mmCIF file of C-alpha atoms in Angstrom:
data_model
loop_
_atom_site.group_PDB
_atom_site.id
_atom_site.type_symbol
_atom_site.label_atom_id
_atom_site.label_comp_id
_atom_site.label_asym_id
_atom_site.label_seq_id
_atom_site.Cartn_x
_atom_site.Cartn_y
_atom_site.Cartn_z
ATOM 1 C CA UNK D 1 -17.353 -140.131 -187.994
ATOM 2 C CA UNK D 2 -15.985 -138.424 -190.926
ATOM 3 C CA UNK D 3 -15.320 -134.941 -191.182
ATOM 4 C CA UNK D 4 -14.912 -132.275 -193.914
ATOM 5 C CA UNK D 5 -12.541 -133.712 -196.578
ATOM 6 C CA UNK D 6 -10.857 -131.281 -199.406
ATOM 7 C CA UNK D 7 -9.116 -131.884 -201.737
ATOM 8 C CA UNK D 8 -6.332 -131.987 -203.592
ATOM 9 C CA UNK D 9 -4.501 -131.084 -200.319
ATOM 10 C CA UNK D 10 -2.157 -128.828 -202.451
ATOM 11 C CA UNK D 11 -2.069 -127.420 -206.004
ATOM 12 C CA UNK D 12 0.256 -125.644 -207.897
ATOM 13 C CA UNK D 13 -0.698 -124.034 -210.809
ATOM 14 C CA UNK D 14 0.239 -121.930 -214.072
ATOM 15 C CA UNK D 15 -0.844 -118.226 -214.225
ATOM 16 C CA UNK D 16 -4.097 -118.010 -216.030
ATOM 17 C CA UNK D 17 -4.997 -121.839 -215.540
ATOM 18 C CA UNK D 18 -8.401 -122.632 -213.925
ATOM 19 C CA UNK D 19 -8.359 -124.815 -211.056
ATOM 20 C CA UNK D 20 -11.294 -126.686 -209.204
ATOM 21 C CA UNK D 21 -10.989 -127.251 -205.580
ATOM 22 C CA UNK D 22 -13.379 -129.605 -204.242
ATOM 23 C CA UNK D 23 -14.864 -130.096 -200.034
ATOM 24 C CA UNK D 24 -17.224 -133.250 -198.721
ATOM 25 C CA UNK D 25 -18.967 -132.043 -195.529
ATOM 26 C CA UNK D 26 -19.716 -133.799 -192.796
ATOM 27 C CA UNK D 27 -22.631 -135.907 -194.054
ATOM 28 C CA UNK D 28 -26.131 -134.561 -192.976
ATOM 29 C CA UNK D 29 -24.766 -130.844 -192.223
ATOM 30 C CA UNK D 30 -26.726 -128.573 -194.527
ATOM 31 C CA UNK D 31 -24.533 -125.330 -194.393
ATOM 32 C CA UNK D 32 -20.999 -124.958 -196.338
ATOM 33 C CA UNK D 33 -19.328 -122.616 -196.483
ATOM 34 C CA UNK D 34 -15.724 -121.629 -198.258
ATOM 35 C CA UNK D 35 -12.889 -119.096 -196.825
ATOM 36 C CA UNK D 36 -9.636 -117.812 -198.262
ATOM 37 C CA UNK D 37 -6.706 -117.917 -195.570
ATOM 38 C CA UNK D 38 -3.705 -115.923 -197.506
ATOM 39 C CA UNK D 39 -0.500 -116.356 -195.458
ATOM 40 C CA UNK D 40 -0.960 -114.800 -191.227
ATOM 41 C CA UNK D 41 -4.136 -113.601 -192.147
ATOM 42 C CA UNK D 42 -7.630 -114.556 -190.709
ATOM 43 C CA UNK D 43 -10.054 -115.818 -192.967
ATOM 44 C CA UNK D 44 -12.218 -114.287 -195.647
ATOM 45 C CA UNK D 45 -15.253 -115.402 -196.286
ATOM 46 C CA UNK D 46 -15.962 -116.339 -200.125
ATOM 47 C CA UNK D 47 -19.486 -118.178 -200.182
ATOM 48 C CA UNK D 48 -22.143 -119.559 -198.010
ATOM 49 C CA UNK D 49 -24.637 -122.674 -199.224
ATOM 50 C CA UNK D 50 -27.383 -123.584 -196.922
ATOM 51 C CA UNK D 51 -29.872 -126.423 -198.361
ATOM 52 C CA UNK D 52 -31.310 -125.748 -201.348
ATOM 53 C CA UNK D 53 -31.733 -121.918 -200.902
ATOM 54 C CA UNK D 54 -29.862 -119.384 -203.183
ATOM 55 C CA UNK D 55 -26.156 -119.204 -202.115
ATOM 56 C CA UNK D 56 -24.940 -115.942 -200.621
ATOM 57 C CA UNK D 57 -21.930 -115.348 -203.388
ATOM 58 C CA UNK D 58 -20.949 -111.792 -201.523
ATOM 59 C CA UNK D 59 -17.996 -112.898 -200.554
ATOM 60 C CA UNK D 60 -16.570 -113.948 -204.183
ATOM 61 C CA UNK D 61 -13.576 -111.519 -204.896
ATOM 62 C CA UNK D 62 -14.301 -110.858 -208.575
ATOM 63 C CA UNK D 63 -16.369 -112.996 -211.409
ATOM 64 C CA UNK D 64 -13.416 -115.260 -211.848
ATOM 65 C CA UNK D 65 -14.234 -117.408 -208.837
ATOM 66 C CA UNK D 66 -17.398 -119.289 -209.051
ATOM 67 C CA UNK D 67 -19.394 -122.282 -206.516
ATOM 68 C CA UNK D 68 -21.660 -124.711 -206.858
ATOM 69 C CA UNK D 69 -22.489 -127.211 -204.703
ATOM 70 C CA UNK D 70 -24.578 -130.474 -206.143
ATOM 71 C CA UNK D 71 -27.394 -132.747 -204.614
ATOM 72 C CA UNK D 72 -26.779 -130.550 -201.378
ATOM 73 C CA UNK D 73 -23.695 -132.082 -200.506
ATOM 74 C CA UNK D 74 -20.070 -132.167 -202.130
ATOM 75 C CA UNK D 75 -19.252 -128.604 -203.314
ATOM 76 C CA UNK D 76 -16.764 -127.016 -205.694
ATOM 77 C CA UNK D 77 -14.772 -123.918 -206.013
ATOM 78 C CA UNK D 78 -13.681 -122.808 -209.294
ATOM 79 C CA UNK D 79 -11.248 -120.250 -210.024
ATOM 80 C CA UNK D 80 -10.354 -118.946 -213.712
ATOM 81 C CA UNK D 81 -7.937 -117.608 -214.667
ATOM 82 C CA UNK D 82 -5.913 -117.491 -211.376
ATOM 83 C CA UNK D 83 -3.336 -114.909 -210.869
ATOM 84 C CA UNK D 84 -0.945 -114.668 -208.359
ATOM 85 C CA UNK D 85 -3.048 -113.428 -205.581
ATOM 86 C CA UNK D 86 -5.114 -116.176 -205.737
ATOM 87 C CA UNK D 87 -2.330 -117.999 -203.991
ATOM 88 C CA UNK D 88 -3.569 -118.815 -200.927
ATOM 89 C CA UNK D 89 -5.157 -121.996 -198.399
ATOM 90 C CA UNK D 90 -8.676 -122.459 -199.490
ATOM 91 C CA UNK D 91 -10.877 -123.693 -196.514
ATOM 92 C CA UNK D 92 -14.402 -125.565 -196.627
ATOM 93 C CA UNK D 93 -16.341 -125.570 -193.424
ATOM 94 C CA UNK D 94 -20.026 -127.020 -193.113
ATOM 95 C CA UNK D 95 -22.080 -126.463 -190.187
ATOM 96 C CA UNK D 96 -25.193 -128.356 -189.022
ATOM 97 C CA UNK D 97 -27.543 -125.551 -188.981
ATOM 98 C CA UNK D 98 -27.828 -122.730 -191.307
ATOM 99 C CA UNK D 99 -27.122 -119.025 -190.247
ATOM 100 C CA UNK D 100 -29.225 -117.076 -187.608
ATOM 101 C CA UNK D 101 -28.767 -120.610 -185.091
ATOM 102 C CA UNK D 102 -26.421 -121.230 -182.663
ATOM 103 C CA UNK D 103 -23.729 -123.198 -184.919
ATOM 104 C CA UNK D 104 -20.034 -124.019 -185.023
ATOM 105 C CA UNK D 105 -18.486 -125.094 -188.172
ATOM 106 C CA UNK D 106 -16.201 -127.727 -188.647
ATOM 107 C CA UNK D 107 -13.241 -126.985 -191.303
ATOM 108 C CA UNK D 108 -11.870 -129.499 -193.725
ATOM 109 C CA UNK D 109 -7.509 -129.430 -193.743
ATOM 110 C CA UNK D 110 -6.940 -127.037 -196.673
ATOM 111 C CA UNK D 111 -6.158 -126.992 -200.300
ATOM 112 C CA UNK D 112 -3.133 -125.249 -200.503
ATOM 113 C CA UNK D 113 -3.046 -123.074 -203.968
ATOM 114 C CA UNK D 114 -0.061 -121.757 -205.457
ATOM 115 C CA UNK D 115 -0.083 -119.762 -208.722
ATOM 116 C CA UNK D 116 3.468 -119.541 -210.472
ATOM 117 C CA UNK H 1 -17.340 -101.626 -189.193
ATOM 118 C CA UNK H 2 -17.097 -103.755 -186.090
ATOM 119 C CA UNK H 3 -14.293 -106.515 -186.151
ATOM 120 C CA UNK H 4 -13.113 -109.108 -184.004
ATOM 121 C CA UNK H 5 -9.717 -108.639 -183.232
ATOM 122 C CA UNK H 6 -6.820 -109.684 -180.869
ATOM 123 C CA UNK H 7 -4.622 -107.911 -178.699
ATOM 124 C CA UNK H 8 -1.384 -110.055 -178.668
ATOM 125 C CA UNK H 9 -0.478 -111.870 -182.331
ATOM 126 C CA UNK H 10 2.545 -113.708 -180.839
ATOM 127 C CA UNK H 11 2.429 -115.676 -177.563
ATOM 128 C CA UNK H 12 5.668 -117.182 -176.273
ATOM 129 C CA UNK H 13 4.909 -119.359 -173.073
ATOM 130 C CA UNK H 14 7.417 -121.972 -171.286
ATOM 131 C CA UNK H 15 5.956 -125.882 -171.167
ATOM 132 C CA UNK H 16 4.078 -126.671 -168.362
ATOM 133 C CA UNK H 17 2.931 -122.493 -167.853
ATOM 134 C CA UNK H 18 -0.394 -121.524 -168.209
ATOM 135 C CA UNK H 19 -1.436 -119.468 -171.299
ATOM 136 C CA UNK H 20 -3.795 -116.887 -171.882
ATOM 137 C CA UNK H 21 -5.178 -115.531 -175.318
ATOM 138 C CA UNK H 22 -7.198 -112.603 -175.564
ATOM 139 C CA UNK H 23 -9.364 -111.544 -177.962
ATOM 140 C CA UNK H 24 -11.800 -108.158 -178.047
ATOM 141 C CA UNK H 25 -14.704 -107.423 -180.022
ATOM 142 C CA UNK H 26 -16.919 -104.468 -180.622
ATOM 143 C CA UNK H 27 -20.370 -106.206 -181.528
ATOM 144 C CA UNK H 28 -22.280 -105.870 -178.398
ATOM 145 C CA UNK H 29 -24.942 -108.098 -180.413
ATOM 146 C CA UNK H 30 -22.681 -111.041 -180.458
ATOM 147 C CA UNK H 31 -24.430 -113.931 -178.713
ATOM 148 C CA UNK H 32 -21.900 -116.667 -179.712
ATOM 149 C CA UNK H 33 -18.148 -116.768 -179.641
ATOM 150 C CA UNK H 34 -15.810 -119.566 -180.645
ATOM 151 C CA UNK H 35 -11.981 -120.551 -180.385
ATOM 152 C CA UNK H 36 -10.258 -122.391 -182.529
ATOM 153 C CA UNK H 37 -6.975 -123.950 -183.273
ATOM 154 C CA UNK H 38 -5.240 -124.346 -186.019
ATOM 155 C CA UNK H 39 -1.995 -125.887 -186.634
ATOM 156 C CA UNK H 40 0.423 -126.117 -188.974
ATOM 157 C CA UNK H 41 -0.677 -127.441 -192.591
ATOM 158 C CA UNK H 42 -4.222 -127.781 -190.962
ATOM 159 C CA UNK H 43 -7.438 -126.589 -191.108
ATOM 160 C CA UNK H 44 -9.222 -125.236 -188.005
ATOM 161 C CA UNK H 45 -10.048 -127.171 -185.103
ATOM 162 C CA UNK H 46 -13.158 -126.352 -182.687
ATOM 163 C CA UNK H 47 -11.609 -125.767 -179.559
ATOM 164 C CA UNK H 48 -14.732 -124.679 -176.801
ATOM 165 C CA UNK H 49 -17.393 -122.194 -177.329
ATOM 166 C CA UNK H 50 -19.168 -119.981 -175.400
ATOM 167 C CA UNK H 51 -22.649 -118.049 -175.572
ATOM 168 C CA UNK H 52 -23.324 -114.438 -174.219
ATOM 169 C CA UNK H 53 -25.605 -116.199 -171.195
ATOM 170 C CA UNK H 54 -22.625 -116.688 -169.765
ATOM 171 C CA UNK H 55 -19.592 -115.698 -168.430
ATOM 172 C CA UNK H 56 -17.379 -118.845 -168.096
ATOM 173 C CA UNK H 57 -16.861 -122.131 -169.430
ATOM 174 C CA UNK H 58 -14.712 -124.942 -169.552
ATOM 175 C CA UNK H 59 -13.660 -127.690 -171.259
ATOM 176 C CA UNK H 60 -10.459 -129.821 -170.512
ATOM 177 C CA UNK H 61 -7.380 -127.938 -169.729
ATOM 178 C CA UNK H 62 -9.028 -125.398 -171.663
ATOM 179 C CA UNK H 63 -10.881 -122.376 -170.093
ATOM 180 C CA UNK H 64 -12.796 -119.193 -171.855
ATOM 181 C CA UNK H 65 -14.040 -116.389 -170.412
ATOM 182 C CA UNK H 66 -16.497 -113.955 -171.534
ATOM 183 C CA UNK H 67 -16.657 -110.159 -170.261
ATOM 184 C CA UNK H 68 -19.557 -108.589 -171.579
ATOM 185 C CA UNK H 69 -18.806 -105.289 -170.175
ATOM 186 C CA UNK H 70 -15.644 -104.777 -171.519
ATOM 187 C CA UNK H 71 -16.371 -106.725 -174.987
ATOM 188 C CA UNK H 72 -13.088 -109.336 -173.988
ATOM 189 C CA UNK H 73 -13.101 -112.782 -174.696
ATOM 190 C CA UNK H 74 -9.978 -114.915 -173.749
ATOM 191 C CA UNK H 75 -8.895 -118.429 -173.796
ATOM 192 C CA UNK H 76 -6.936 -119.885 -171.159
ATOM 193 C CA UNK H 77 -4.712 -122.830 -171.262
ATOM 194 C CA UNK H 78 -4.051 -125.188 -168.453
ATOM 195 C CA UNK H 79 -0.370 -127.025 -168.304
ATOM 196 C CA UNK H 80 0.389 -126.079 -171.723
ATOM 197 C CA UNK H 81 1.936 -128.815 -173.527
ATOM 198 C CA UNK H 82 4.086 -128.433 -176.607
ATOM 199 C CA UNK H 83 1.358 -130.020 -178.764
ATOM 200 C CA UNK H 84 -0.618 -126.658 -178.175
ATOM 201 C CA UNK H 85 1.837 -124.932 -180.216
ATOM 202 C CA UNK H 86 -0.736 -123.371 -182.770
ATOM 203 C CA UNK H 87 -2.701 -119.826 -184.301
ATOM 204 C CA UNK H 88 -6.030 -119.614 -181.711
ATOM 205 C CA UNK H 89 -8.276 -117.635 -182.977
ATOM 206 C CA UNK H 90 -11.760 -116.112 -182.145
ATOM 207 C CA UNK H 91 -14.906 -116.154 -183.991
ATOM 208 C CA UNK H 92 -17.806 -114.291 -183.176
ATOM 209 C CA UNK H 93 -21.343 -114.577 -184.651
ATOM 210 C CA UNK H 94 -23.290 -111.857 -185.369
ATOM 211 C CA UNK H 95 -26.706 -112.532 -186.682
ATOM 212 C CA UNK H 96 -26.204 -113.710 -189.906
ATOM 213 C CA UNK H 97 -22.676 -113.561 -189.607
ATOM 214 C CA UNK H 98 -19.176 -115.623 -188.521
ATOM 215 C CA UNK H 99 -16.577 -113.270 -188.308
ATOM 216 C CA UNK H 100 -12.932 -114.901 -187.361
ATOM 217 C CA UNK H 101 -10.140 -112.949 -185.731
ATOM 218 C CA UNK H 102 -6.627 -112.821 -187.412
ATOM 219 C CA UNK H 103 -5.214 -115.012 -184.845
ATOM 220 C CA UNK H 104 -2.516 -115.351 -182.020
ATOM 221 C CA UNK H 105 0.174 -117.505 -182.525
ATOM 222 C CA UNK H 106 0.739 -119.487 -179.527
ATOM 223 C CA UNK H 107 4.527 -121.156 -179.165
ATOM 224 C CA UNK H 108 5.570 -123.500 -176.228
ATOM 225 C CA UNK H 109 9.051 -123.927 -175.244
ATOM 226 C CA UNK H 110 10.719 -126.852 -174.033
#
């Protein structure tokens, strides 16, 4: 079947622009989460959805970035303002089963962001 | 805090060699550990995982073991092909919790 989709698959961007970066999970998986990959580094964890509870938004690096995720399913990732240390690959994973279980996630290719 | 880490970041292996990734961690309440690959312009691929029942697993051409004692994970690669060229890294989960590793980057010559 499908898996996680993102896109666009790159974006380049002005200083102080706002850009929206959007991931469709696997259909039926209830958990989504988003990381920041910056170049050889791991990833950091930004924000975790998980059905209809209350996201956990304790990974968001300051109150320009912003998530919502609608009807449960396709989710987006806003970021105001973006300065150039937002540059970075933007990853979407979703995950069957919520935290606490036994899960893997399954990550979408990318968005590739690059603030000029 | 506790961390997942690696111990090698570059691996340089000839085609056709086995390779073996390593990988420590410092949660001794880790029950679930994952590897993944991910290449170039991609996003991470599920590669085999591997819970703290046990000590070994295997998928194909792909092998991970799990010391408990030592807190060592590593993933071992069978006949590796130049298509493994990639960053593996480790994730392990810690009760509410996925923590990823930086990564190792694996390169096969020809």
């Amino acid at each position: 079947g499908a898996g996680v989709s993102q896109s666009p698959s790159n974006k380049v961007t002005e200083k102080g622009k706002d850009v929206e970066l959007r991931c469709d999970p696997i259909s039926g998986h209830t958990a989504l989460y988003w990381y920041r990959q910056s170049l050889g580094q791991g990833l950091e964890f930004l924000i975790y959805f998980q059905g209809n509870s209350a996201p956990d938004k304790s990974g968001l690096p300051s109150d320009r970035f912003s998530a919502e995720r609608t009807g449960g399913s396709v989710s987006t990732l806003t970021i105001q303002r973006t300065q150039q240390e937002d540059s970075a690959v933007y990853l979407c994973a979703s995950s069957p089963a919520g935290r606490g279980k036994r899960w893997t996630q399954y990550f979408g290719p990318g968005t590739r962001l690059l603030v000029l | 805090g506790e961390s997942v880490g690696l111990h090698l970041p570059t691996l340089s292996v000839q085609e056709g060699d086995n390779s073996i990734i390593n990988c420590a961690y410092s949660n001794s309440a880790s029950d679930y550990f994952i590897w993944y690959k991910q290449e170039s312009g991609k996003g991470p691929q599920f590669i085999i995982d591997i819970r703290s029942n046990m000590d070994k697993r295997q998928g194909q051409r792909v092998t991970v073991l799990l010391n408990k004692t030592v807190k060592h994970l590593s993933l071992q690669i069978a006949a590796t092909q130049p298509g493994d060229s990639a960053v593996y890294f480790c994730a392990e989960n810690m009760s509410n919790d996925m923590r990823f590793g930086a990564g190792t980057r694996l390169t096969v010559k020809p």
